[in-house]
Short mmCIF file of C-alpha atoms in Angstrom, two decimals:
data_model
loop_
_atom_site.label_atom_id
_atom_site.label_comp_id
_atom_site.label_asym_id
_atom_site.label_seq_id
_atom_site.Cartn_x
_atom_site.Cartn_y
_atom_site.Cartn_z
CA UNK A 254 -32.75 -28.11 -19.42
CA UNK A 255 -29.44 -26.39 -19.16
CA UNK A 256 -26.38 -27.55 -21.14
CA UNK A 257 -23.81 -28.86 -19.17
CA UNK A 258 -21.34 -26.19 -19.08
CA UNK A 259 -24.24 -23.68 -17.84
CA UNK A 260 -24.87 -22.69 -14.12
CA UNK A 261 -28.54 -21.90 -13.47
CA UNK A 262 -28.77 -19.04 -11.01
CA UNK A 263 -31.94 -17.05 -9.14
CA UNK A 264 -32.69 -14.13 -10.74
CA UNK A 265 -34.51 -13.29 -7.26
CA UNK A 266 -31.85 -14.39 -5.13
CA UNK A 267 -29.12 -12.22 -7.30
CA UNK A 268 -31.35 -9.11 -7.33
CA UNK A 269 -31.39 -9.52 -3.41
CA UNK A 270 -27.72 -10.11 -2.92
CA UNK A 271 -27.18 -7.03 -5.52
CA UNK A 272 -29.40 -4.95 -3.56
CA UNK A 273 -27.94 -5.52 -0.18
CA UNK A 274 -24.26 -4.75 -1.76
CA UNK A 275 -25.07 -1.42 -3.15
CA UNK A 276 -26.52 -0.42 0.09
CA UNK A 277 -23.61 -1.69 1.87
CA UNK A 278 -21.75 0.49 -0.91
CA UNK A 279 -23.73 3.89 -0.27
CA UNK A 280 -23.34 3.24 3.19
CA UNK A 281 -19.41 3.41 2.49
CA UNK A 282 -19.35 6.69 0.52
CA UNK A 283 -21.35 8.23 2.73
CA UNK A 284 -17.75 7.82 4.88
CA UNK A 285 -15.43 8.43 1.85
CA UNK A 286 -14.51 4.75 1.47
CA UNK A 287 -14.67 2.26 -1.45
CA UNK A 288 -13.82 -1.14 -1.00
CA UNK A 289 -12.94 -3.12 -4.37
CA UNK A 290 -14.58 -5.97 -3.13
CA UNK A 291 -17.70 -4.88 -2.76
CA UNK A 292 -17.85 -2.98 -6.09
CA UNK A 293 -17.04 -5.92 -8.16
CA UNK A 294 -19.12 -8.20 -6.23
CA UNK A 295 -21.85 -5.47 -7.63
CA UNK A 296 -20.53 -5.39 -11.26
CA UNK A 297 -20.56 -9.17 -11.19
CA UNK A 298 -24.05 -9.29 -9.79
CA UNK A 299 -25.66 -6.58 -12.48
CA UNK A 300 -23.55 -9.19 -15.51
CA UNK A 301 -25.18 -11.96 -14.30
CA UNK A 302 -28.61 -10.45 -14.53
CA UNK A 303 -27.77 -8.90 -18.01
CA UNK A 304 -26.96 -5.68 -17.36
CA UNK A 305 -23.46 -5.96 -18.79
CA UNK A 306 -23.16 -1.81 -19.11
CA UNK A 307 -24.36 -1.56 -15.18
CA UNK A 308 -21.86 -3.90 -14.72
CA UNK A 309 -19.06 -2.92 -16.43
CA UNK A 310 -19.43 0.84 -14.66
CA UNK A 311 -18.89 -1.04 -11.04
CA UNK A 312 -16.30 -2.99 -12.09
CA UNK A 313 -14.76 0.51 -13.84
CA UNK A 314 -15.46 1.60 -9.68
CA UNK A 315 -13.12 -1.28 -8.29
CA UNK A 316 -10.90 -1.14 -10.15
CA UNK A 317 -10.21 2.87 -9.31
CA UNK A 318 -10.59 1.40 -5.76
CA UNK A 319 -7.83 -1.35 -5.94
CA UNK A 320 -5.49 1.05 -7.86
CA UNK A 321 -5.72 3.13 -4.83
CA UNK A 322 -5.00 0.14 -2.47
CA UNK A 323 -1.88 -0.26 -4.21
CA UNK A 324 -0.62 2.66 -4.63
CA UNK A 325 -1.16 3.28 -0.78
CA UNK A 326 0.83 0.03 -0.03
CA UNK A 327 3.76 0.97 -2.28
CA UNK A 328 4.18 4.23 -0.15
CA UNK A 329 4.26 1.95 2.93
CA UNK A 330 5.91 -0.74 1.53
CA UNK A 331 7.95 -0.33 -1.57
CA UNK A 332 7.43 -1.52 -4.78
CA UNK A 333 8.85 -5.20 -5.01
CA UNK A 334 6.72 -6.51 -2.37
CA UNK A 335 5.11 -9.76 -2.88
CA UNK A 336 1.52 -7.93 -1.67
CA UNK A 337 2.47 -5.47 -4.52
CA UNK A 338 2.16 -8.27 -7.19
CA UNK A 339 -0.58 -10.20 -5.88
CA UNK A 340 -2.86 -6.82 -5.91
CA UNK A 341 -1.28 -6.40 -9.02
CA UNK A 342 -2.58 -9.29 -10.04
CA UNK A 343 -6.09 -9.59 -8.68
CA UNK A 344 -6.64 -5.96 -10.73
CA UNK A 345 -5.55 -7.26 -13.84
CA UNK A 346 -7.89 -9.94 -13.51
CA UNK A 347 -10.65 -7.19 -12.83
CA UNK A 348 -9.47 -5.91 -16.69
CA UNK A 349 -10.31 -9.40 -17.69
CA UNK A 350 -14.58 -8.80 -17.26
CA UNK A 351 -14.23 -5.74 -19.07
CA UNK A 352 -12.33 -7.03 -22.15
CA UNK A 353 -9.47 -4.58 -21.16
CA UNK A 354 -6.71 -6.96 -22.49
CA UNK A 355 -4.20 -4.38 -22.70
CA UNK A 356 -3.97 -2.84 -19.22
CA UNK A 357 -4.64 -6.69 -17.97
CA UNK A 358 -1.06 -7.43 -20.06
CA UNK A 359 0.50 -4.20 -18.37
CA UNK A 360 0.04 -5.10 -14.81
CA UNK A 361 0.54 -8.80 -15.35
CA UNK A 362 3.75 -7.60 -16.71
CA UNK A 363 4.99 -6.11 -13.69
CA UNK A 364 3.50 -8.58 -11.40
CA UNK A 365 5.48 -11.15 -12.78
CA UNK A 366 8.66 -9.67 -12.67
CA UNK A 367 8.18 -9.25 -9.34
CA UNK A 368 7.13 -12.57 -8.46
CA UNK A 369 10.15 -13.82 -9.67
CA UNK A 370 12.17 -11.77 -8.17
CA UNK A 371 11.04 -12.39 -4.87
CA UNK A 372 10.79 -16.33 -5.18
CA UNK A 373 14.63 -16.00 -6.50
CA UNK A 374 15.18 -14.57 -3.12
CA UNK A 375 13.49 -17.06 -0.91
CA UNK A 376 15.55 -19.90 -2.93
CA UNK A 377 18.24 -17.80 -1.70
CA UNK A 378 17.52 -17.11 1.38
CA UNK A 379 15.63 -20.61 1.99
CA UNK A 380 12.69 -18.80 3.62
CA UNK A 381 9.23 -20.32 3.96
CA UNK A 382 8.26 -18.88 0.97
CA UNK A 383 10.04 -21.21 -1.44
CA UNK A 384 10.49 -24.03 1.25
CA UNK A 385 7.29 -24.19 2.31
CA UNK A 386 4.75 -23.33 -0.43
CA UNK A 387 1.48 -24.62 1.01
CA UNK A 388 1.53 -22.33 3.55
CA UNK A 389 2.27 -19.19 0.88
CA UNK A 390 -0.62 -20.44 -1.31
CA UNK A 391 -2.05 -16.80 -2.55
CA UNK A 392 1.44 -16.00 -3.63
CA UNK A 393 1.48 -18.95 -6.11
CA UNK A 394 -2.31 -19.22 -7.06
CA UNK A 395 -1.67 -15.80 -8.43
CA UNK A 396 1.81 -15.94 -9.75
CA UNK A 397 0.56 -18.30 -11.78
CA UNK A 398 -2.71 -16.29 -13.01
CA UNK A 399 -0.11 -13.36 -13.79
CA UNK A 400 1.98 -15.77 -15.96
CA UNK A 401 -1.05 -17.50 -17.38
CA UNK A 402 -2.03 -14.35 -18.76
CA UNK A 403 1.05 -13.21 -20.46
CA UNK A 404 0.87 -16.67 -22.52
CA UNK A 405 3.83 -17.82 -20.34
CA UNK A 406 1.46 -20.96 -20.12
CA UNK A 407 5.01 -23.51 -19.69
CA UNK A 408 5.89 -20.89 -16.34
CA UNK A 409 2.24 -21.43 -15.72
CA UNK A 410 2.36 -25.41 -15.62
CA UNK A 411 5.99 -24.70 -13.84
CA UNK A 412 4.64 -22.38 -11.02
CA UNK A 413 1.81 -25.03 -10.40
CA UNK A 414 4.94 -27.89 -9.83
CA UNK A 415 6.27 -26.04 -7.27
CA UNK A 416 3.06 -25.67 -5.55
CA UNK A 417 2.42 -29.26 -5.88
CA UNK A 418 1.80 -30.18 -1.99
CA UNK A 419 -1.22 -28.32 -2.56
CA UNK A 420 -4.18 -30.17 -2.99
CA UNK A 421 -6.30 -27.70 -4.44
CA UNK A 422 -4.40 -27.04 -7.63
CA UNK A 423 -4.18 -24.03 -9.71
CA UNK A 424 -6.63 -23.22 -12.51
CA UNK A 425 -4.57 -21.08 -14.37
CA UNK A 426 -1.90 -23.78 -14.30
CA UNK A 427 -4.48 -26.43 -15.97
CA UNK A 428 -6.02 -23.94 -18.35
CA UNK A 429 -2.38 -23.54 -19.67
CA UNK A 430 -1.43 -27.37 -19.04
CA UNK A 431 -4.35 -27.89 -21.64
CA UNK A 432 -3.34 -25.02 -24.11
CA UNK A 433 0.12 -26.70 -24.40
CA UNK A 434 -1.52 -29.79 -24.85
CA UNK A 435 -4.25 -28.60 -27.10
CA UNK A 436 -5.87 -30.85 -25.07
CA UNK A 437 -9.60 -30.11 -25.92
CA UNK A 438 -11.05 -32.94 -24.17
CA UNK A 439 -8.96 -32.52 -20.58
CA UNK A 440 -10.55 -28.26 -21.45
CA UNK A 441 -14.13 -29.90 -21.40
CA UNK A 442 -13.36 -31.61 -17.97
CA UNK A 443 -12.36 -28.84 -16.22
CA UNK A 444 -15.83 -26.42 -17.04
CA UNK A 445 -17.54 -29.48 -15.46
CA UNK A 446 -15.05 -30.07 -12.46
CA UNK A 447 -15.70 -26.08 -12.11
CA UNK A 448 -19.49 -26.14 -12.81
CA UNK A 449 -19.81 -29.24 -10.37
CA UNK A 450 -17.75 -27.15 -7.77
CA UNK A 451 -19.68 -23.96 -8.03
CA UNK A 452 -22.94 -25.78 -7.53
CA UNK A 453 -21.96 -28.13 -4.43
CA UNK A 454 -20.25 -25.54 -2.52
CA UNK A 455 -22.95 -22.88 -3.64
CA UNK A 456 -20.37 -20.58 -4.29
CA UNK A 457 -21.86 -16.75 -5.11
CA UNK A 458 -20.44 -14.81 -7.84
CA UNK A 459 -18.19 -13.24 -6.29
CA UNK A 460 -17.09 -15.96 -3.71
CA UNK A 461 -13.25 -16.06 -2.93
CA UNK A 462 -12.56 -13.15 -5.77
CA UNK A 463 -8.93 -12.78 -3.80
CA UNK A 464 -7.42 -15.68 -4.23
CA UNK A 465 -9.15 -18.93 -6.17
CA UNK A 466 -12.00 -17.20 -7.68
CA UNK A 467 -13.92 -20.24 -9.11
CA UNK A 468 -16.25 -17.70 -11.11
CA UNK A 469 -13.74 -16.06 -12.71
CA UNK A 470 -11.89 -19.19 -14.40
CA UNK A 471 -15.39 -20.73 -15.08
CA UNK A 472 -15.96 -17.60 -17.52
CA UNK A 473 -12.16 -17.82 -18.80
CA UNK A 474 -12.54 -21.60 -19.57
CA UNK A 475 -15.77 -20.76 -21.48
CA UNK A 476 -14.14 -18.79 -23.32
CA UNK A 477 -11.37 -20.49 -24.05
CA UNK A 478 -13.27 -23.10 -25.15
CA UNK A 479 -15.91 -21.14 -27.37
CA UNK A 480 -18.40 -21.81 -25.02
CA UNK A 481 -20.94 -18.24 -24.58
CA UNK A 482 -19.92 -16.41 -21.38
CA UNK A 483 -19.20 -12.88 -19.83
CA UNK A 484 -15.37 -12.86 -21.24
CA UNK A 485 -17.14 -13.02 -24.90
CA UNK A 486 -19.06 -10.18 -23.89
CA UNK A 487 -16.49 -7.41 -24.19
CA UNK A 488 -13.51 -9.26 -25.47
CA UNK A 489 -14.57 -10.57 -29.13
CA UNK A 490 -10.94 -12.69 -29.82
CA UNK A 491 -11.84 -16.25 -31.16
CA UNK A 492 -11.73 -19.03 -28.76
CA UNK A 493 -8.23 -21.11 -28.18
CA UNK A 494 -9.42 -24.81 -27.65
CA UNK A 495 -13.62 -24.41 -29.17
CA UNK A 496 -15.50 -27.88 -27.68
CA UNK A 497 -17.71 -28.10 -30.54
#
């Protein structure tokens, strides 16, 4: 019977999905492209099955892939572009299922300034960004993340305020609500609001990896928490709130 912070998956089913990626992957080089989401779907696929080293080379493959992305949209678009930080963002958090702390900091770092920057602006400029968050929700979901990550977990909880109208919420924005709180309790509710979520809405591994990413804040609530994960796998630091 599995505990109740563990999701059960197919090994069959995850084997087929994983198979049908990297053909859709060969099929792609074979034209001299690489998509980042298809290569960490892959690397998330060959973790979940075990083969953490399989998977880490993959992710290692997206994020070359999404480094490329962004440098090809700062040529077009300049470097203090929302799009800029949000891609900024989604890489670091492709750092995060290696264990690559360091280079996660560095371009959470520069996300953030940006993000501020820009939202500044909007205030200024009362544009739909800042008056009208619901409608700018992957600029928030992941300004938060950035800030979350940098241990800015009071801009976290703040970034999540703004974005109130929202009904979805912000993960990163709990996580750190609960950090602040050393709330261990209000920690243990979220894995199963997140485990419950995964389940109902059969969400794959790598479902919604742009924005909400429900996989990827299961594993960094396990961790947080103590609880055995991926995040443990290649990032050894003792957990924040343990459960038990």
């Amino acid at each position: 019977m599995a505990e109740w912070w563990e999701i059960k998956l197919n090994p069959k089913k995850l084997n087929k999905m994983l198979k049908e990626e990297l053909s859709r992957i060969e099929e792609d080089e074979q034209y001299g492209l690489m998509y980042d989401f298809r290569l960490i779907a892959a690397g998330r696929y060959y973790m979940y099955l075990g083969n953490f080293d399989e998977g880490k080379k993959y992710i290692l493959k997206a994020i070359e892939a999404k480094k490329k992305r962004i440098e090809e949209a700062i040529s077009k678009l300049g470097y203090g572009n929302d799009a800029i930080a949000m891609n900024k963002t989604r890489l670091a958090k492709m750092y995060r299922w290696i264990g690559d702390i360091e280079k996660l900091k560095q371009e959470c770092f520069e996300a953030v300034k940006i993000f501020r920057k820009v939202y500044e602006e909007a205030k200024k400029m009362n544009d739909s960004l800042a008056r009208n968050p619901e409608v700018c929700s992957y600029f928030y979901v992941l300004w938060a993340d950035a800030e979350y990550y940098l241990g800015n977990y009071q801009m976290a909880v703040d970034v999540e305020k703004v974005f109130a109208k929202n009904t979805t919420g912000i993960v990163s924005s709990a996580l750190a609500e609960y950090i602040l709180k050393n709330d261990v309790q209000a920690l243990k509710n979220q894995i199963k609001i997140l485990v419950e979520g995964i389940i109902e809405f059969r969400c794959e591994p790598d479902y919604d990896t742009n924005v909400y990413d429900p996989w990827h804040w299961y594993e960094e609530a396990k961790k947080i928490a103590g609880l055995p994960g991926i995040f443990s796998i290649f990032d050894p630091s003792p957990p924040i709130l343990p459960v038990c």
